[in-house]
Short mmCIF file of N, CA and C in Angstrom, two decimals:
data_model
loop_
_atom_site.label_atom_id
_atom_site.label_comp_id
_atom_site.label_asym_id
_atom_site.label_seq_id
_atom_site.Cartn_x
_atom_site.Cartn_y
_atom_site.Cartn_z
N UNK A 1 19.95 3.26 5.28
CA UNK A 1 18.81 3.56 4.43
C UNK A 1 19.07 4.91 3.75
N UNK A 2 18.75 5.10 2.24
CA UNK A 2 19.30 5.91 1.49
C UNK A 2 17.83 7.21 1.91
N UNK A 3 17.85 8.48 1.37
CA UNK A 3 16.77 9.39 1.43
C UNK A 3 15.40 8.99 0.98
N UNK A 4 15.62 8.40 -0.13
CA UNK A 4 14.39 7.60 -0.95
C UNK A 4 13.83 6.54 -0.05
N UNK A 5 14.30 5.68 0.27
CA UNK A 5 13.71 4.75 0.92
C UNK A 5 13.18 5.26 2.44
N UNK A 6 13.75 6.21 3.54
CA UNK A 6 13.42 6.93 4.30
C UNK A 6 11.89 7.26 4.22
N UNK A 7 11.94 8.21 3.21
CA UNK A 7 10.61 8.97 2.65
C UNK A 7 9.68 7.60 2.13
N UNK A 8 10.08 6.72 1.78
CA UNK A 8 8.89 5.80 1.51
C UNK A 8 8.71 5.00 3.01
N UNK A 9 9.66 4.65 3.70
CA UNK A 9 9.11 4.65 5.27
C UNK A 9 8.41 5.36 6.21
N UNK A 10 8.34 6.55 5.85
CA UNK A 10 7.98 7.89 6.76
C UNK A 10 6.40 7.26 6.29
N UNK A 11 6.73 7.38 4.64
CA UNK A 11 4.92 7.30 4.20
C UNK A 11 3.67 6.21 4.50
N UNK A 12 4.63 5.24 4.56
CA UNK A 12 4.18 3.63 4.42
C UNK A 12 3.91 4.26 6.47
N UNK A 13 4.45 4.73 7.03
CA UNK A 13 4.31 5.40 8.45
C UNK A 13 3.35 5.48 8.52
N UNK A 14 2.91 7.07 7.91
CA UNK A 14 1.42 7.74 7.91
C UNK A 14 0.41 6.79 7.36
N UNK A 15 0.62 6.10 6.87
CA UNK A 15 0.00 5.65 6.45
C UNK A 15 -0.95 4.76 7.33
N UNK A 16 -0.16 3.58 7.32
CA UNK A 16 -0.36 3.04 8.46
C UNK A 16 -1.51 3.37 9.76
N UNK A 17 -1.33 4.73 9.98
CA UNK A 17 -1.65 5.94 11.10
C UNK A 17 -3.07 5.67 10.33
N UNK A 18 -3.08 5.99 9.51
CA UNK A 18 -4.18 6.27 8.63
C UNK A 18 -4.98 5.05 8.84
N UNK A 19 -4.97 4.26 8.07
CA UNK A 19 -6.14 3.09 8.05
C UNK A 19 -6.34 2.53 9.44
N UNK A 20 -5.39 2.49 10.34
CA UNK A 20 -5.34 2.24 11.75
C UNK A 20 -6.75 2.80 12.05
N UNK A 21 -6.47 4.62 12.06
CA UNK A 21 -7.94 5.40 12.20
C UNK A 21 -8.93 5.42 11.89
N UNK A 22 -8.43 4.76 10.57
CA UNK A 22 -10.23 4.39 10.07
C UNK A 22 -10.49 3.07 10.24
N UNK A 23 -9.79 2.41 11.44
CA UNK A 23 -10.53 0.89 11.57
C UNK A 23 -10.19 -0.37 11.53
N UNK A 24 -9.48 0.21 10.92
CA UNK A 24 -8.42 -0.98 10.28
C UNK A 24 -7.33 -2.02 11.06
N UNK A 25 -7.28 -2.97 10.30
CA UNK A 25 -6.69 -3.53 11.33
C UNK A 25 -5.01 -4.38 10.43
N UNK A 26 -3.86 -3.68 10.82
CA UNK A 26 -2.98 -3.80 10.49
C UNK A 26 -2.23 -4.85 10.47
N UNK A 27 -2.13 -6.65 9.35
CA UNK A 27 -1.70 -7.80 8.87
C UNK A 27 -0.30 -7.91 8.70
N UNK A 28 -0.04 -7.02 8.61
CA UNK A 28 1.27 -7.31 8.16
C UNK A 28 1.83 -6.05 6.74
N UNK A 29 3.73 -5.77 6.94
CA UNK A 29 4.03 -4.53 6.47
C UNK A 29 5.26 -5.35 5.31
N UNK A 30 5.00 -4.64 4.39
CA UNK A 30 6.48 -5.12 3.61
C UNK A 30 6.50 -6.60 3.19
N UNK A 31 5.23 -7.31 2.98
CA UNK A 31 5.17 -8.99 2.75
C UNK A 31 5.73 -9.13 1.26
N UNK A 32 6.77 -9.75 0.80
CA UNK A 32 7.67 -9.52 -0.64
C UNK A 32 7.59 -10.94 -0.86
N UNK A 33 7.49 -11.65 -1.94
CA UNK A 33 7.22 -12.21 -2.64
C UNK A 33 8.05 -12.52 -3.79
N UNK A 34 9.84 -13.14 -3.27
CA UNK A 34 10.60 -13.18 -4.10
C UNK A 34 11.26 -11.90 -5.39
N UNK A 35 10.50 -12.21 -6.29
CA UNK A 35 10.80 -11.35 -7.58
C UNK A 35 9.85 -10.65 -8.16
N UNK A 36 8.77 -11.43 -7.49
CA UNK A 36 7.18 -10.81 -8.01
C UNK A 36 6.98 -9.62 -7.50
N UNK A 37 7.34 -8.94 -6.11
CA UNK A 37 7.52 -7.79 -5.61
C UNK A 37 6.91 -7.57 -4.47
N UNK A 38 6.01 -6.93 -3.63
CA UNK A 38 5.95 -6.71 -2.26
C UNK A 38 5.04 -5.96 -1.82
N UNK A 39 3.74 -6.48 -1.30
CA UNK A 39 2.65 -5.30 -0.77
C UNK A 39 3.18 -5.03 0.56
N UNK A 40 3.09 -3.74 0.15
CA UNK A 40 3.36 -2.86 1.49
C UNK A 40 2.44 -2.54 2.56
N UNK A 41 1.32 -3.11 2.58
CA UNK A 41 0.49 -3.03 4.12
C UNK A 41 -0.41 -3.81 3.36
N UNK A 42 -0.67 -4.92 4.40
CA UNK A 42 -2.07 -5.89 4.17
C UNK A 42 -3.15 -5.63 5.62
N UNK A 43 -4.13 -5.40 5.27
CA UNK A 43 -4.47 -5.09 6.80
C UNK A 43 -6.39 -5.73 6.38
N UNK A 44 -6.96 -5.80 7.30
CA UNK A 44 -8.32 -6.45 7.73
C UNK A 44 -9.37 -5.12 7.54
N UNK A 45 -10.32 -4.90 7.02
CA UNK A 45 -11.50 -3.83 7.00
C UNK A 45 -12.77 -4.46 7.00
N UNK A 46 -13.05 -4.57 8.49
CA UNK A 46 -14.04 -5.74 8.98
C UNK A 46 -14.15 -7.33 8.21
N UNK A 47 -15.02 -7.59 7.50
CA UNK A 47 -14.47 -9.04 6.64
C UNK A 47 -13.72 -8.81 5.32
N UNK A 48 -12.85 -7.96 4.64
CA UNK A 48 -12.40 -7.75 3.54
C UNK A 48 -10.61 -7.72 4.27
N UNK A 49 -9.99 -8.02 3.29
CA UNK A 49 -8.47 -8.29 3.47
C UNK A 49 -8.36 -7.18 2.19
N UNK A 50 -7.62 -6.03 2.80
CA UNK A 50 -7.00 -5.11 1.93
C UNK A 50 -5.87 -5.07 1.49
N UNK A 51 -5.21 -5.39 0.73
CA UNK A 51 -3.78 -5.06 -0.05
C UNK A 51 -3.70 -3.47 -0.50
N UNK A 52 -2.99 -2.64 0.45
CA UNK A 52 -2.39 -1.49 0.44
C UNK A 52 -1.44 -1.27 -0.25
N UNK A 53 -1.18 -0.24 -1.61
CA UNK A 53 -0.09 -0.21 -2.19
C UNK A 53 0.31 1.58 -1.65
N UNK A 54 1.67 1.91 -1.10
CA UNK A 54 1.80 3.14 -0.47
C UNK A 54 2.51 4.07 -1.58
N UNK A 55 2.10 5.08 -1.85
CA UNK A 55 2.49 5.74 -2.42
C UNK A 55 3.17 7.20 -2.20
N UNK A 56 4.09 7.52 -1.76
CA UNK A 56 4.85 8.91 -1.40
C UNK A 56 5.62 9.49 -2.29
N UNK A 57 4.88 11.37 -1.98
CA UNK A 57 6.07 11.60 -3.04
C UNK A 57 5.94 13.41 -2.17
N UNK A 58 7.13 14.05 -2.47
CA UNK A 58 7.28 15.29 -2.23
C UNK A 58 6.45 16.46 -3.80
N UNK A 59 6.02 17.28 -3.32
CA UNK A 59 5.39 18.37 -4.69
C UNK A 59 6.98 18.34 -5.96
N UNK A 60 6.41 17.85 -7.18
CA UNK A 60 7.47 18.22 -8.30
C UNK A 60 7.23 17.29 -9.73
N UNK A 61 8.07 16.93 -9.99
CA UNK A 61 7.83 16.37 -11.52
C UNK A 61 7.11 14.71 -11.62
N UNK A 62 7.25 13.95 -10.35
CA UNK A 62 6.49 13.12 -10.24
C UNK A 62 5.30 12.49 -10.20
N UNK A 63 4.72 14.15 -9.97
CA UNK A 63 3.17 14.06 -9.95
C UNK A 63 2.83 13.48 -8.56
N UNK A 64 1.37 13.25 -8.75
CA UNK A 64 0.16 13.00 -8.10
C UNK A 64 0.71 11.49 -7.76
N UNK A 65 0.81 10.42 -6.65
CA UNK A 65 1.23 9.45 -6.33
C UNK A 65 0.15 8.60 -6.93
N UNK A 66 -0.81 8.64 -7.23
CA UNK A 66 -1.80 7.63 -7.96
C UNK A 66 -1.48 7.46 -9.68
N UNK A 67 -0.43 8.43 -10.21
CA UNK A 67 0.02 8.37 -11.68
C UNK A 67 1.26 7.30 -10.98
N UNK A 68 1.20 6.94 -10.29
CA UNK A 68 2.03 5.40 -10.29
C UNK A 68 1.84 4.31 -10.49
N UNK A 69 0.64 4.21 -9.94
CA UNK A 69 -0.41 2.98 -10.36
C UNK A 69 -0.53 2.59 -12.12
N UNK A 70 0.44 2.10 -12.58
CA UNK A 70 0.29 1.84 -13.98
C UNK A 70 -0.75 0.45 -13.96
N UNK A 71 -1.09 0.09 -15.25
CA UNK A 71 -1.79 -1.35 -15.79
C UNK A 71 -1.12 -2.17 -15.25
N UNK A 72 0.92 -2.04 -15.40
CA UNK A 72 1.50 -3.53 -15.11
C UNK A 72 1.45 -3.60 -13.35
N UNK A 73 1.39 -2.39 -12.68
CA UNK A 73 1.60 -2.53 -11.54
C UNK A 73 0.14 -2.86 -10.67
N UNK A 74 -0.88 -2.87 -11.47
CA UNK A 74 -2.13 -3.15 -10.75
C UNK A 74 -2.28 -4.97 -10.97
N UNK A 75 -1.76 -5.25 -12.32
CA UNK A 75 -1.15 -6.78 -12.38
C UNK A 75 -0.86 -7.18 -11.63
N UNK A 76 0.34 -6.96 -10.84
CA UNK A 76 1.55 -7.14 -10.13
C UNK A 76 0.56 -7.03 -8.46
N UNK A 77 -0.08 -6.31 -8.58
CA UNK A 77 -0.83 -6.15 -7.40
C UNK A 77 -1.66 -7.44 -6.75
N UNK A 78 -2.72 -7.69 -7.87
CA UNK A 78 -3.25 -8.70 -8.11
C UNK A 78 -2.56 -10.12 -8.12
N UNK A 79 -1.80 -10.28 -8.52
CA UNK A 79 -0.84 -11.40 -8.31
C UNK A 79 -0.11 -11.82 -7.08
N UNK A 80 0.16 -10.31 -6.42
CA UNK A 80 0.56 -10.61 -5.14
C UNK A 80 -0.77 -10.95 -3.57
N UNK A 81 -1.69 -10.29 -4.59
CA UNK A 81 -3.02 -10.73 -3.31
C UNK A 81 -3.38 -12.20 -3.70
N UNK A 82 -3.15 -12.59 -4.64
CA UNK A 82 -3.20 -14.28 -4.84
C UNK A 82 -2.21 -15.30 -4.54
N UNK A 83 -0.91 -14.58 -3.73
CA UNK A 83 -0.28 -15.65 -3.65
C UNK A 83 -0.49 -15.41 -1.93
N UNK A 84 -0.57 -13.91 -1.55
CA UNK A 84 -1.21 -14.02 0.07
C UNK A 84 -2.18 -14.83 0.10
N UNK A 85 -3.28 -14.93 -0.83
CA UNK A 85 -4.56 -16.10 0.08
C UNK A 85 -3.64 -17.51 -0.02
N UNK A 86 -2.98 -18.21 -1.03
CA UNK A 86 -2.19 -18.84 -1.24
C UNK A 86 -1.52 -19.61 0.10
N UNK A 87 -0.90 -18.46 0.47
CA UNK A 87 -0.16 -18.83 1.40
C UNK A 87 -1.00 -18.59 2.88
N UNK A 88 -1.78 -18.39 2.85
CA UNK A 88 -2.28 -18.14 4.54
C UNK A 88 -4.04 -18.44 4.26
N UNK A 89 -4.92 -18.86 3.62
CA UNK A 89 -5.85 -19.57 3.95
C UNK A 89 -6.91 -19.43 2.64
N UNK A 90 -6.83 -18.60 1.94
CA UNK A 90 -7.74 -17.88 1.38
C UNK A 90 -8.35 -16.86 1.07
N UNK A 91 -9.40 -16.56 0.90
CA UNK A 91 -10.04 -14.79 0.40
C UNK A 91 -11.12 -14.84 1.82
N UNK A 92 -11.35 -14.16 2.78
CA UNK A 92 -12.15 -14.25 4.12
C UNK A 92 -13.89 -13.48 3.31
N UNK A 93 -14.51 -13.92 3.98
CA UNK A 93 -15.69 -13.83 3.46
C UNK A 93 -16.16 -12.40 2.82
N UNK A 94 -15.27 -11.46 2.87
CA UNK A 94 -15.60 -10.26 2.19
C UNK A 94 -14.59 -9.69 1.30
N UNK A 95 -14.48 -11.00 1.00
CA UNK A 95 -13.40 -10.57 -0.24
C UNK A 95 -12.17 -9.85 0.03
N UNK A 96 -11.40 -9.45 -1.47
CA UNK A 96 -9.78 -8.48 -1.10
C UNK A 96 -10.24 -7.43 -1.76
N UNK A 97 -9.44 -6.37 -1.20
CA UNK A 97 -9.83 -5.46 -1.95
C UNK A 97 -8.12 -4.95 -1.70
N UNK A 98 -7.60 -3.57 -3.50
CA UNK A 98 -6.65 -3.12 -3.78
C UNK A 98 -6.62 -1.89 -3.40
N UNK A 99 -5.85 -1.54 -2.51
CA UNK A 99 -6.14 -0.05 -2.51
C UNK A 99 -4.82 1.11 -2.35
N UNK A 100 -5.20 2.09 -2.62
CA UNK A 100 -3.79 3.03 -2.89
C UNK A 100 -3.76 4.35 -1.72
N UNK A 101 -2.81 4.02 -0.35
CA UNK A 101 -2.73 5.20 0.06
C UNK A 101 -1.57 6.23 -0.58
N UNK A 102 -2.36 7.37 -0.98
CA UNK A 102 -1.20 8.63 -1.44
C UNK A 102 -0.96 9.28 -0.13
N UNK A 103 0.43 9.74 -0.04
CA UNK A 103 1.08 10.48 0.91
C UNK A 103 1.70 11.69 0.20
N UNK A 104 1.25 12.62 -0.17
CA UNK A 104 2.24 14.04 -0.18
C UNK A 104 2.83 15.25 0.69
N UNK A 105 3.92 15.02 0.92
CA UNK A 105 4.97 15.86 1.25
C UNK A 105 5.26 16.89 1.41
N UNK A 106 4.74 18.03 1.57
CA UNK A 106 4.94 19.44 1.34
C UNK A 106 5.81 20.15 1.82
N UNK A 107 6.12 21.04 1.40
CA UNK A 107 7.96 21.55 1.98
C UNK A 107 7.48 21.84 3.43
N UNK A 108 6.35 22.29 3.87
CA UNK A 108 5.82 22.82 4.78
C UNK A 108 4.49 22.28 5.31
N UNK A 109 4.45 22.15 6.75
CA UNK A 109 3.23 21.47 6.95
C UNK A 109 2.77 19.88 6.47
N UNK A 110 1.40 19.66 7.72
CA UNK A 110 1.37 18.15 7.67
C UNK A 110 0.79 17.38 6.25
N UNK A 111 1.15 15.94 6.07
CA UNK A 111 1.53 15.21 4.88
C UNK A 111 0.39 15.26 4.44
N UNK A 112 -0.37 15.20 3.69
CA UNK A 112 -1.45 14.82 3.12
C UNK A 112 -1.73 13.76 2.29
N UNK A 113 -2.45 13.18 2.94
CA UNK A 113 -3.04 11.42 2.78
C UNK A 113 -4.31 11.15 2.02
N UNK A 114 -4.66 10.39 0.92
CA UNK A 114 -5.58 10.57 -0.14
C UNK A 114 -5.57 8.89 0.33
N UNK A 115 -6.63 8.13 0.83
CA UNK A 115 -6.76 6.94 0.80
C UNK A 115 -7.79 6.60 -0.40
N UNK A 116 -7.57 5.58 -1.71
CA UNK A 116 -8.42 5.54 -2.99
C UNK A 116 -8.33 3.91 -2.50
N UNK A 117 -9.82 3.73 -2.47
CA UNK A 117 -10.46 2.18 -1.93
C UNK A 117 -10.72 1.48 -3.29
N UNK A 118 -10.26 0.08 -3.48
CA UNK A 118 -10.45 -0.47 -4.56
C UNK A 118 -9.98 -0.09 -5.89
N UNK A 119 -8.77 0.02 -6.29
CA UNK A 119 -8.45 0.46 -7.31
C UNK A 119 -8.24 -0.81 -8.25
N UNK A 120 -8.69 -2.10 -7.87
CA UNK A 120 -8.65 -2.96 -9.09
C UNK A 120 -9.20 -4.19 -8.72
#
């Protein structure tokens, strides 16, 4: 595993940590979808099925991990929570919801985690 991909494991990590704490209940990590691409944490928030998109980045020219979230990639999002009900039963009575954990990095000290509920 190259540095890049590391750091998006570490994050997709905390992450994890994260919605765990708030309740959550963790479906499945890394579910990929051929060519169409790959939600990175699907997890349960009492009756709602969340599609987690993880976002990590260290302080620098990349910005804020939510300037990742483009139009095509909230597409892409959406497409992939339709082929999960697809394939495993349906939408559970409280619907899906999209959501974006940010993870930032700081040269120093612990990561800081921005969980944004429903981003599409």
């Amino acid at each position: 595993m190259n540095a890049r991909g590391a750091l998006g494991r570490y994050g997709e990590d905390v992450a994890v940590r994260t919605l765990t704490a708030a309740g959550m209940r963790i479906l499945a990590r890394n579910w990929r979808v051929g060519r169409v691409g790959e939600i990175d944490v699907v997890a349960r928030d009492g009756d709602v099925l969340v599609m987690c998109e993880v976002k990590t980045r260290r302080p620098g020219p990349f910005g804020h991990p939510s300037a990742a979230i483009t139009a095509d990639k909230a597409k892409r999002l959406r497409r992939l929570a339709e082929l999960w009900l697809a394939e495993y039963g349906g939408p559970p009575p409280g619907g899906v919801r999209i959501d974006l954990v940010g993870v930032v990095l700081p040269s120093r000290g612990a990561a800081r985690v921005e969980h944004v509920r429903g981003l599409s």
